[in-house]
């Protein structure tokens, strides 16, 4: 059953189901899986927490009395019922990093937090090498500042003048609509390197939001801290259990250059020539 739109194109009625929700709509006759998934995301985008290639599109089969995966080359011809099924993969992420597919996120490294956060000056030093590394390798740098009118700007030791974008926020997570829209302009970015404060609040909520949206997240253990080391320790454990990769600044930077022959290797090597501070963070990881 089809209907003609005001623009003259033929559209077909479809019932789109996701989780416990179902909504009727129409799509152009001949629409394939790509258009259908886009339609699902336009309808349920606020509920879908996985990227498109981690979903399976299924159609209701009268022959079998249940939903089956849509066959290769499928297009919508008649009225039908479709559903989008997110795949919850249990595979361990490998954590491979490439400058072309990686962005850095600096979270709330502000002056007002300095007296309260344990080993703050140490994570500032680590933040410096990560920000410089992002600049050297041409990776985007996203910076957030929590209520900057009250809590001040990013500490002066961190040169964020080359940051791709700086966002003020009130929400704990960095995953704001503006940040999501910004990341959408970098469709090649798959891995996000996250550092800042506090580990158990803004870092954890950001990491969980990002992994839920299909990104691979690397939290830099020597670049994040909290007021309480107990909070920090259990946040790192929880994030690791959820598939978030807990790494170190040196490991991240050397993985990004990958080879001694990389044109930026010597510049990155100079950043890590002095080891990261041997702070008390090691005792609370």
PDB file of C-alpha atoms in Angstrom:
ATOM      1  CA  UNK A   1       0.000   0.000   0.000  1.00  0.00           C
ATOM      2  CA  UNK A   2       1.496   3.316  -1.070  1.00  0.00           C
ATOM      3  CA  UNK A   3       0.548   6.969  -1.115  1.00  0.00           C
ATOM      4  CA  UNK A   4       1.727   9.925  -3.169  1.00  0.00           C
ATOM      5  CA  UNK A   5       3.385  12.815  -1.365  1.00  0.00           C
ATOM      6  CA  UNK A   6       2.789  16.485  -2.121  1.00  0.00           C
ATOM      7  CA  UNK A   7       6.035  16.534  -4.081  1.00  0.00           C
ATOM      8  CA  UNK A   8       4.762  13.749  -6.326  1.00  0.00           C
ATOM      9  CA  UNK A   9       6.960  10.927  -5.015  1.00  0.00           C
ATOM     10  CA  UNK A  10       5.438   7.607  -3.969  1.00  0.00           C
ATOM     11  CA  UNK A  11       5.777   6.832  -0.280  1.00  0.00           C
ATOM     12  CA  UNK A  12       5.119   3.570   1.544  1.00  0.00           C
ATOM     13  CA  UNK A  13       3.691   3.189   5.039  1.00  0.00           C
ATOM     14  CA  UNK A  14       5.991   1.507   7.534  1.00  0.00           C
ATOM     15  CA  UNK A  15       5.747   0.760  11.243  1.00  0.00           C
ATOM     16  CA  UNK A  16       9.066   1.411  12.964  1.00  0.00           C
ATOM     17  CA  UNK A  17       9.735  -0.407  16.236  1.00  0.00           C
ATOM     18  CA  UNK A  18      12.631   0.113  18.623  1.00  0.00           C
ATOM     19  CA  UNK A  19      12.776  -1.464  22.086  1.00  0.00           C
ATOM     20  CA  UNK A  20       9.242  -1.123  23.537  1.00  0.00           C
ATOM     21  CA  UNK A  21       8.253   1.673  21.138  1.00  0.00           C
ATOM     22  CA  UNK A  22       6.477   1.604  17.775  1.00  0.00           C
ATOM     23  CA  UNK A  23       5.672   4.505  15.486  1.00  0.00           C
ATOM     24  CA  UNK A  24       4.065   4.602  12.016  1.00  0.00           C
ATOM     25  CA  UNK A  25       5.562   6.777   9.306  1.00  0.00           C
ATOM     26  CA  UNK A  26       6.242   6.715   5.571  1.00  0.00           C
ATOM     27  CA  UNK A  27       9.404   6.306   3.499  1.00  0.00           C
ATOM     28  CA  UNK A  28      10.029   6.712  -0.218  1.00  0.00           C
ATOM     29  CA  UNK A  29       9.156   3.644  -2.275  1.00  0.00           C
ATOM     30  CA  UNK A  30      12.362   1.751  -2.997  1.00  0.00           C
ATOM     31  CA  UNK A  31      14.074   2.934   0.187  1.00  0.00           C
ATOM     32  CA  UNK A  32      16.897   0.629   1.224  1.00  0.00           C
ATOM     33  CA  UNK A  33      18.528  -0.132   4.598  1.00  0.00           C
ATOM     34  CA  UNK A  34      20.520   3.111   4.637  1.00  0.00           C
ATOM     35  CA  UNK A  35      17.438   5.315   4.298  1.00  0.00           C
ATOM     36  CA  UNK A  36      15.546   3.147   6.775  1.00  0.00           C
ATOM     37  CA  UNK A  37      18.245   3.428   9.420  1.00  0.00           C
ATOM     38  CA  UNK A  38      18.368   7.192   8.917  1.00  0.00           C
ATOM     39  CA  UNK A  39      14.589   7.261   9.396  1.00  0.00           C
ATOM     40  CA  UNK A  40      14.911   5.212  12.587  1.00  0.00           C
ATOM     41  CA  UNK A  41      17.495   7.627  13.927  1.00  0.00           C
ATOM     42  CA  UNK A  42      15.339  10.639  13.052  1.00  0.00           C
ATOM     43  CA  UNK A  43      12.444   9.082  14.968  1.00  0.00           C
ATOM     44  CA  UNK A  44      14.281   7.432  17.860  1.00  0.00           C
ATOM     45  CA  UNK A  45      17.622   9.230  17.843  1.00  0.00           C
ATOM     46  CA  UNK A  46      17.217  10.359  21.445  1.00  0.00           C
ATOM     47  CA  UNK A  47      16.776   6.722  22.497  1.00  0.00           C
ATOM     48  CA  UNK A  48      19.299   4.970  20.256  1.00  0.00           C
ATOM     49  CA  UNK A  49      22.638   4.859  22.080  1.00  0.00           C
ATOM     50  CA  UNK A  50      24.575   2.864  19.503  1.00  0.00           C
ATOM     51  CA  UNK A  51      26.005   3.849  16.160  1.00  0.00           C
ATOM     52  CA  UNK A  52      24.323   2.649  13.009  1.00  0.00           C
ATOM     53  CA  UNK A  53      26.765  -0.111  12.147  1.00  0.00           C
ATOM     54  CA  UNK A  54      26.071  -1.741  15.512  1.00  0.00           C
ATOM     55  CA  UNK A  55      22.382  -2.246  14.774  1.00  0.00           C
ATOM     56  CA  UNK A  56      20.537  -4.919  12.815  1.00  0.00           C
ATOM     57  CA  UNK A  57      17.521  -4.002  10.694  1.00  0.00           C
ATOM     58  CA  UNK A  58      14.756  -6.616  10.679  1.00  0.00           C
ATOM     59  CA  UNK A  59      11.404  -6.989   8.886  1.00  0.00           C
ATOM     60  CA  UNK A  60       8.334  -8.856  10.070  1.00  0.00           C
ATOM     61  CA  UNK A  61       7.804 -12.028   8.033  1.00  0.00           C
ATOM     62  CA  UNK A  62       4.236 -13.326   7.679  1.00  0.00           C
ATOM     63  CA  UNK A  63       5.686 -16.618   6.505  1.00  0.00           C
ATOM     64  CA  UNK A  64       7.630 -17.177   9.700  1.00  0.00           C
ATOM     65  CA  UNK A  65       5.442 -15.199  12.087  1.00  0.00           C
ATOM     66  CA  UNK A  66       8.412 -13.300  13.485  1.00  0.00           C
ATOM     67  CA  UNK A  67      11.047 -10.730  12.607  1.00  0.00           C
ATOM     68  CA  UNK A  68      13.932 -11.768  10.361  1.00  0.00           C
ATOM     69  CA  UNK A  69      17.051  -9.889   9.218  1.00  0.00           C
ATOM     70  CA  UNK A  70      16.409  -7.898   6.054  1.00  0.00           C
ATOM     71  CA  UNK A  71      18.052  -9.624   3.079  1.00  0.00           C
ATOM     72  CA  UNK A  72      20.859  -8.073   1.065  1.00  0.00           C
ATOM     73  CA  UNK A  73      19.545  -5.602  -1.509  1.00  0.00           C
ATOM     74  CA  UNK A  74      16.232  -5.161   0.340  1.00  0.00           C
ATOM     75  CA  UNK A  75      14.047  -2.179  -0.603  1.00  0.00           C
ATOM     76  CA  UNK A  76      10.626  -1.119   0.655  1.00  0.00           C
ATOM     77  CA  UNK A  77       7.877  -1.860  -1.859  1.00  0.00           C
ATOM     78  CA  UNK A  78       4.800  -2.588   0.259  1.00  0.00           C
ATOM     79  CA  UNK A  79       3.507  -1.590   3.663  1.00  0.00           C
ATOM     80  CA  UNK A  80       5.606  -3.384   6.286  1.00  0.00           C
ATOM     81  CA  UNK A  81       6.764  -3.574   9.875  1.00  0.00           C
ATOM     82  CA  UNK A  82      10.432  -2.976  10.639  1.00  0.00           C
ATOM     83  CA  UNK A  83      12.511  -2.934  13.790  1.00  0.00           C
ATOM     84  CA  UNK A  84      16.020  -1.849  14.695  1.00  0.00           C
ATOM     85  CA  UNK A  85      17.877  -4.162  17.067  1.00  0.00           C
ATOM     86  CA  UNK A  86      21.013  -2.854  18.811  1.00  0.00           C
ATOM     87  CA  UNK A  87      23.841  -5.354  19.116  1.00  0.00           C
ATOM     88  CA  UNK A  88      25.405  -5.427  22.546  1.00  0.00           C
ATOM     89  CA  UNK A  89      28.793  -6.839  21.659  1.00  0.00           C
ATOM     90  CA  UNK A  90      30.815  -8.382  24.479  1.00  0.00           C
ATOM     91  CA  UNK A  91      34.016  -8.311  22.448  1.00  0.00           C
ATOM     92  CA  UNK A  92      36.955  -6.677  24.226  1.00  0.00           C
ATOM     93  CA  UNK A  93      37.967  -3.459  22.440  1.00  0.00           C
ATOM     94  CA  UNK A  94      41.506  -3.617  21.050  1.00  0.00           C
ATOM     95  CA  UNK A  95      42.208   0.034  21.696  1.00  0.00           C
ATOM     96  CA  UNK A  96      44.173   0.755  18.540  1.00  0.00           C
ATOM     97  CA  UNK A  97      44.738   4.469  17.976  1.00  0.00           C
ATOM     98  CA  UNK A  98      45.429   6.491  14.836  1.00  0.00           C
ATOM     99  CA  UNK A  99      45.800  10.298  14.626  1.00  0.00           C
ATOM    100  CA  UNK A 100      43.316  10.392  11.733  1.00  0.00           C
ATOM    101  CA  UNK A 101      40.549   8.743  13.757  1.00  0.00           C
ATOM    102  CA  UNK A 102      41.284  10.122  17.240  1.00  0.00           C
ATOM    103  CA  UNK A 103      40.180  13.244  19.103  1.00  0.00           C
ATOM    104  CA  UNK A 104      41.236  14.493  22.546  1.00  0.00           C
ATOM    105  CA  UNK A 105      38.820  15.711  25.229  1.00  0.00           C
ATOM    106  CA  UNK A 106      40.054  17.923  28.076  1.00  0.00           C
ATOM    107  CA  UNK A 107      37.457  18.057  30.843  1.00  0.00           C
ATOM    108  CA  UNK A 108      37.119  20.945  33.310  1.00  0.00           C
ATOM    109  CA  UNK A 109      40.784  21.600  34.147  1.00  0.00           C
ATOM    110  CA  UNK A 110      39.930  24.867  35.901  1.00  0.00           C
ATOM    111  CA  UNK A 111      41.679  26.976  38.518  1.00  0.00           C
ATOM    112  CA  UNK A 112      38.983  26.681  41.182  1.00  0.00           C
ATOM    113  CA  UNK A 113      39.448  22.904  41.263  1.00  0.00           C
ATOM    114  CA  UNK A 114      43.188  23.105  41.975  1.00  0.00           C
ATOM    115  CA  UNK A 115      43.027  23.180  45.810  1.00  0.00           C
ATOM    116  CA  UNK A 116      40.479  20.369  46.064  1.00  0.00           C
ATOM    117  CA  UNK A 117      41.664  17.779  43.534  1.00  0.00           C
ATOM    118  CA  UNK A 118      44.382  15.368  44.686  1.00  0.00           C
ATOM    119  CA  UNK A 119      47.618  15.633  42.675  1.00  0.00           C
ATOM    120  CA  UNK A 120      46.107  18.367  40.512  1.00  0.00           C
ATOM    121  CA  UNK A 121      49.480  19.815  39.545  1.00  0.00           C
ATOM    122  CA  UNK A 122      50.601  16.362  38.376  1.00  0.00           C
ATOM    123  CA  UNK A 123      47.628  15.911  36.062  1.00  0.00           C
ATOM    124  CA  UNK A 124      48.220  19.423  34.712  1.00  0.00           C
ATOM    125  CA  UNK A 125      51.692  18.275  33.615  1.00  0.00           C
ATOM    126  CA  UNK A 126      50.150  15.234  31.928  1.00  0.00           C
ATOM    127  CA  UNK A 127      47.481  17.442  30.348  1.00  0.00           C
ATOM    128  CA  UNK A 128      50.223  19.618  28.863  1.00  0.00           C
ATOM    129  CA  UNK A 129      51.826  16.683  27.041  1.00  0.00           C
ATOM    130  CA  UNK A 130      48.450  15.419  25.774  1.00  0.00           C
ATOM    131  CA  UNK A 131      47.392  18.834  24.461  1.00  0.00           C
ATOM    132  CA  UNK A 132      50.764  19.336  22.786  1.00  0.00           C
ATOM    133  CA  UNK A 133      50.548  15.820  21.350  1.00  0.00           C
ATOM    134  CA  UNK A 134      47.109  16.495  19.903  1.00  0.00           C
ATOM    135  CA  UNK A 135      48.449  19.663  18.267  1.00  0.00           C
ATOM    136  CA  UNK A 136      51.519  17.909  16.840  1.00  0.00           C
ATOM    137  CA  UNK A 137      49.478  15.066  15.395  1.00  0.00           C
ATOM    138  CA  UNK A 138      46.675  17.241  14.039  1.00  0.00           C
ATOM    139  CA  UNK A 139      43.990  15.570  16.151  1.00  0.00           C
ATOM    140  CA  UNK A 140      40.954  17.640  17.229  1.00  0.00           C
ATOM    141  CA  UNK A 141      40.992  18.936  20.810  1.00  0.00           C
ATOM    142  CA  UNK A 142      37.673  19.541  22.558  1.00  0.00           C
ATOM    143  CA  UNK A 143      37.801  21.441  25.857  1.00  0.00           C
ATOM    144  CA  UNK A 144      34.995  21.834  28.385  1.00  0.00           C
ATOM    145  CA  UNK A 145      34.728  24.274  31.276  1.00  0.00           C
ATOM    146  CA  UNK A 146      32.235  23.701  34.067  1.00  0.00           C
ATOM    147  CA  UNK A 147      30.289  26.911  34.819  1.00  0.00           C
ATOM    148  CA  UNK A 148      33.269  29.106  33.881  1.00  0.00           C
ATOM    149  CA  UNK A 149      31.613  32.268  35.198  1.00  0.00           C
ATOM    150  CA  UNK A 150      31.830  30.824  38.688  1.00  0.00           C
ATOM    151  CA  UNK A 151      34.698  28.341  38.483  1.00  0.00           C
ATOM    152  CA  UNK A 152      37.044  30.196  36.162  1.00  0.00           C
ATOM    153  CA  UNK A 153      38.729  29.253  32.927  1.00  0.00           C
ATOM    154  CA  UNK A 154      41.111  26.422  32.116  1.00  0.00           C
ATOM    155  CA  UNK A 155      44.353  26.739  34.109  1.00  0.00           C
ATOM    156  CA  UNK A 156      46.980  28.904  32.378  1.00  0.00           C
ATOM    157  CA  UNK A 157      49.547  26.085  32.278  1.00  0.00           C
ATOM    158  CA  UNK A 158      47.370  24.355  29.672  1.00  0.00           C
ATOM    159  CA  UNK A 159      47.649  26.159  26.360  1.00  0.00           C
ATOM    160  CA  UNK A 160      44.264  25.630  24.732  1.00  0.00           C
ATOM    161  CA  UNK A 161      44.685  28.417  22.189  1.00  0.00           C
ATOM    162  CA  UNK A 162      44.826  25.748  19.465  1.00  0.00           C
ATOM    163  CA  UNK A 163      41.777  23.878  20.792  1.00  0.00           C
ATOM    164  CA  UNK A 164      39.326  23.035  18.055  1.00  0.00           C
ATOM    165  CA  UNK A 165      36.492  24.180  20.285  1.00  0.00           C
ATOM    166  CA  UNK A 166      35.921  25.205  23.929  1.00  0.00           C
ATOM    167  CA  UNK A 167      32.481  24.583  25.440  1.00  0.00           C
ATOM    168  CA  UNK A 168      31.059  25.973  28.692  1.00  0.00           C
ATOM    169  CA  UNK A 169      28.739  23.542  30.452  1.00  0.00           C
ATOM    170  CA  UNK A 170      26.585  22.971  33.516  1.00  0.00           C
ATOM    171  CA  UNK A 171      25.946  19.281  32.869  1.00  0.00           C
ATOM    172  CA  UNK A 172      28.553  16.923  34.332  1.00  0.00           C
ATOM    173  CA  UNK A 173      29.007  14.964  31.095  1.00  0.00           C
ATOM    174  CA  UNK A 174      30.807  16.626  28.202  1.00  0.00           C
ATOM    175  CA  UNK A 175      28.322  14.994  25.830  1.00  0.00           C
ATOM    176  CA  UNK A 176      26.181  18.051  25.159  1.00  0.00           C
ATOM    177  CA  UNK A 177      24.076  18.556  22.021  1.00  0.00           C
ATOM    178  CA  UNK A 178      26.658  21.069  20.755  1.00  0.00           C
ATOM    179  CA  UNK A 179      29.484  18.575  21.326  1.00  0.00           C
ATOM    180  CA  UNK A 180      27.560  15.808  19.570  1.00  0.00           C
ATOM    181  CA  UNK A 181      26.896  18.134  16.643  1.00  0.00           C
ATOM    182  CA  UNK A 182      30.569  19.061  16.571  1.00  0.00           C
ATOM    183  CA  UNK A 183      31.700  15.410  16.612  1.00  0.00           C
ATOM    184  CA  UNK A 184      29.275  14.712  13.774  1.00  0.00           C
ATOM    185  CA  UNK A 185      31.413  17.018  11.613  1.00  0.00           C
ATOM    186  CA  UNK A 186      34.280  14.568  12.170  1.00  0.00           C
ATOM    187  CA  UNK A 187      32.645  11.307  11.007  1.00  0.00           C
ATOM    188  CA  UNK A 188      36.060   9.638  10.718  1.00  0.00           C
ATOM    189  CA  UNK A 189      36.712   9.996  14.469  1.00  0.00           C
ATOM    190  CA  UNK A 190      36.152   6.705  16.259  1.00  0.00           C
ATOM    191  CA  UNK A 191      38.467   6.950  19.307  1.00  0.00           C
ATOM    192  CA  UNK A 192      38.343   9.601  22.026  1.00  0.00           C
ATOM    193  CA  UNK A 193      41.145  10.255  24.526  1.00  0.00           C
ATOM    194  CA  UNK A 194      39.689  11.709  27.721  1.00  0.00           C
ATOM    195  CA  UNK A 195      41.445  13.439  30.625  1.00  0.00           C
ATOM    196  CA  UNK A 196      40.619  15.973  33.348  1.00  0.00           C
ATOM    197  CA  UNK A 197      38.451  16.071  36.457  1.00  0.00           C
ATOM    198  CA  UNK A 198      36.739  14.647  38.343  1.00  0.00           C
ATOM    199  CA  UNK A 199      37.325  10.975  37.547  1.00  0.00           C
ATOM    200  CA  UNK A 200      34.159   9.714  39.243  1.00  0.00           C
ATOM    201  CA  UNK A 201      31.865  12.490  38.017  1.00  0.00           C
ATOM    202  CA  UNK A 202      32.476  14.330  34.757  1.00  0.00           C
ATOM    203  CA  UNK A 203      35.057  11.911  33.358  1.00  0.00           C
ATOM    204  CA  UNK A 204      32.993   8.818  34.163  1.00  0.00           C
ATOM    205  CA  UNK A 205      29.706  10.251  32.909  1.00  0.00           C
ATOM    206  CA  UNK A 206      31.363  11.513  29.717  1.00  0.00           C
ATOM    207  CA  UNK A 207      33.048   8.157  29.072  1.00  0.00           C
ATOM    208  CA  UNK A 208      29.833   6.196  29.601  1.00  0.00           C
ATOM    209  CA  UNK A 209      27.850   8.548  27.352  1.00  0.00           C
ATOM    210  CA  UNK A 210      30.464   8.273  24.605  1.00  0.00           C
ATOM    211  CA  UNK A 211      30.827   4.510  24.699  1.00  0.00           C
ATOM    212  CA  UNK A 212      27.037   4.298  24.587  1.00  0.00           C
ATOM    213  CA  UNK A 213      27.168   6.229  21.324  1.00  0.00           C
ATOM    214  CA  UNK A 214      29.583   3.764  19.796  1.00  0.00           C
ATOM    215  CA  UNK A 215      32.898   5.545  20.349  1.00  0.00           C
ATOM    216  CA  UNK A 216      35.977   3.793  21.691  1.00  0.00           C
ATOM    217  CA  UNK A 217      37.019   5.717  24.794  1.00  0.00           C
ATOM    218  CA  UNK A 218      40.499   5.909  26.313  1.00  0.00           C
ATOM    219  CA  UNK A 219      40.675   7.431  29.806  1.00  0.00           C
ATOM    220  CA  UNK A 220      44.198   8.606  30.668  1.00  0.00           C
ATOM    221  CA  UNK A 221      44.808   7.324  34.197  1.00  0.00           C
ATOM    222  CA  UNK A 222      47.735   9.652  34.928  1.00  0.00           C
ATOM    223  CA  UNK A 223      45.714  12.581  33.574  1.00  0.00           C
ATOM    224  CA  UNK A 224      42.621  12.328  35.761  1.00  0.00           C
ATOM    225  CA  UNK A 225      41.902  12.667  39.462  1.00  0.00           C
ATOM    226  CA  UNK A 226      39.246  13.385  42.086  1.00  0.00           C
ATOM    227  CA  UNK A 227      38.976  14.906  45.518  1.00  0.00           C
ATOM    228  CA  UNK A 228      38.680  11.389  46.936  1.00  0.00           C
ATOM    229  CA  UNK A 229      41.040   8.610  45.877  1.00  0.00           C
ATOM    230  CA  UNK A 230      38.370   6.057  46.796  1.00  0.00           C
ATOM    231  CA  UNK A 231      35.977   7.668  44.311  1.00  0.00           C
ATOM    232  CA  UNK A 232      38.710   7.753  41.675  1.00  0.00           C
ATOM    233  CA  UNK A 233      39.708   4.116  42.166  1.00  0.00           C
ATOM    234  CA  UNK A 234      36.200   2.731  41.873  1.00  0.00           C
ATOM    235  CA  UNK A 235      35.349   4.970  38.917  1.00  0.00           C
ATOM    236  CA  UNK A 236      38.342   3.591  36.994  1.00  0.00           C
ATOM    237  CA  UNK A 237      37.292   0.049  37.874  1.00  0.00           C
ATOM    238  CA  UNK A 238      33.719   0.652  36.787  1.00  0.00           C
ATOM    239  CA  UNK A 239      34.767   2.236  33.509  1.00  0.00           C
ATOM    240  CA  UNK A 240      37.169  -0.613  32.724  1.00  0.00           C
ATOM    241  CA  UNK A 241      34.390  -3.100  33.432  1.00  0.00           C
ATOM    242  CA  UNK A 242      32.186  -1.256  30.903  1.00  0.00           C
ATOM    243  CA  UNK A 243      34.755  -1.620  28.124  1.00  0.00           C
ATOM    244  CA  UNK A 244      36.409   1.781  28.485  1.00  0.00           C
ATOM    245  CA  UNK A 245      40.161   1.563  27.989  1.00  0.00           C
ATOM    246  CA  UNK A 246      42.258   2.808  30.910  1.00  0.00           C
ATOM    247  CA  UNK A 247      45.645   3.892  29.604  1.00  0.00           C
ATOM    248  CA  UNK A 248      48.489   6.338  30.276  1.00  0.00           C
ATOM    249  CA  UNK A 249      49.617   9.471  28.485  1.00  0.00           C
ATOM    250  CA  UNK A 250      52.872   7.944  27.238  1.00  0.00           C
ATOM    251  CA  UNK A 251      51.127   4.818  26.010  1.00  0.00           C
ATOM    252  CA  UNK A 252      48.526   6.886  24.123  1.00  0.00           C
ATOM    253  CA  UNK A 253      51.074   9.164  22.445  1.00  0.00           C
ATOM    254  CA  UNK A 254      53.428   6.374  21.395  1.00  0.00           C
ATOM    255  CA  UNK A 255      50.526   4.329  20.065  1.00  0.00           C
ATOM    256  CA  UNK A 256      49.463   7.290  17.949  1.00  0.00           C
ATOM    257  CA  UNK A 257      52.876   7.658  16.292  1.00  0.00           C
ATOM    258  CA  UNK A 258      53.239   3.843  16.109  1.00  0.00           C
ATOM    259  CA  UNK A 259      56.631   3.828  14.376  1.00  0.00           C
ATOM    260  CA  UNK A 260      60.043   5.393  14.976  1.00  0.00           C
ATOM    261  CA  UNK A 261      59.899   6.488  11.340  1.00  0.00           C
ATOM    262  CA  UNK A 262      56.731   8.527  11.914  1.00  0.00           C
ATOM    263  CA  UNK A 263      57.490  12.151  10.935  1.00  0.00           C
ATOM    264  CA  UNK A 264      56.300  13.382  14.363  1.00  0.00           C
ATOM    265  CA  UNK A 265      58.065  10.710  16.429  1.00  0.00           C
ATOM    266  CA  UNK A 266      60.964  12.892  17.589  1.00  0.00           C
ATOM    267  CA  UNK A 267      58.641  15.736  18.532  1.00  0.00           C
ATOM    268  CA  UNK A 268      56.423  13.362  20.524  1.00  0.00           C
ATOM    269  CA  UNK A 269      59.485  11.718  22.046  1.00  0.00           C
ATOM    270  CA  UNK A 270      60.565  15.101  23.399  1.00  0.00           C
ATOM    271  CA  UNK A 271      57.184  15.434  25.126  1.00  0.00           C
ATOM    272  CA  UNK A 272      57.630  12.171  27.009  1.00  0.00           C
ATOM    273  CA  UNK A 273      61.396  12.361  27.557  1.00  0.00           C
ATOM    274  CA  UNK A 274      60.686  13.321  31.132  1.00  0.00           C
ATOM    275  CA  UNK A 275      58.454  10.648  32.630  1.00  0.00           C
ATOM    276  CA  UNK A 276      55.025  11.579  33.890  1.00  0.00           C
ATOM    277  CA  UNK A 277      55.023  12.509  37.605  1.00  0.00           C
ATOM    278  CA  UNK A 278      55.358   9.534  39.963  1.00  0.00           C
ATOM    279  CA  UNK A 279      52.446  10.770  42.033  1.00  0.00           C
ATOM    280  CA  UNK A 280      50.274   9.027  44.557  1.00  0.00           C
ATOM    281  CA  UNK A 281      47.798   8.300  41.758  1.00  0.00           C
ATOM    282  CA  UNK A 282      49.717   5.070  41.181  1.00  0.00           C
ATOM    283  CA  UNK A 283      48.670   3.823  44.610  1.00  0.00           C
ATOM    284  CA  UNK A 284      44.988   4.427  43.905  1.00  0.00           C
ATOM    285  CA  UNK A 285      44.513   3.066  40.403  1.00  0.00           C
TER     286      UNK A 285
END
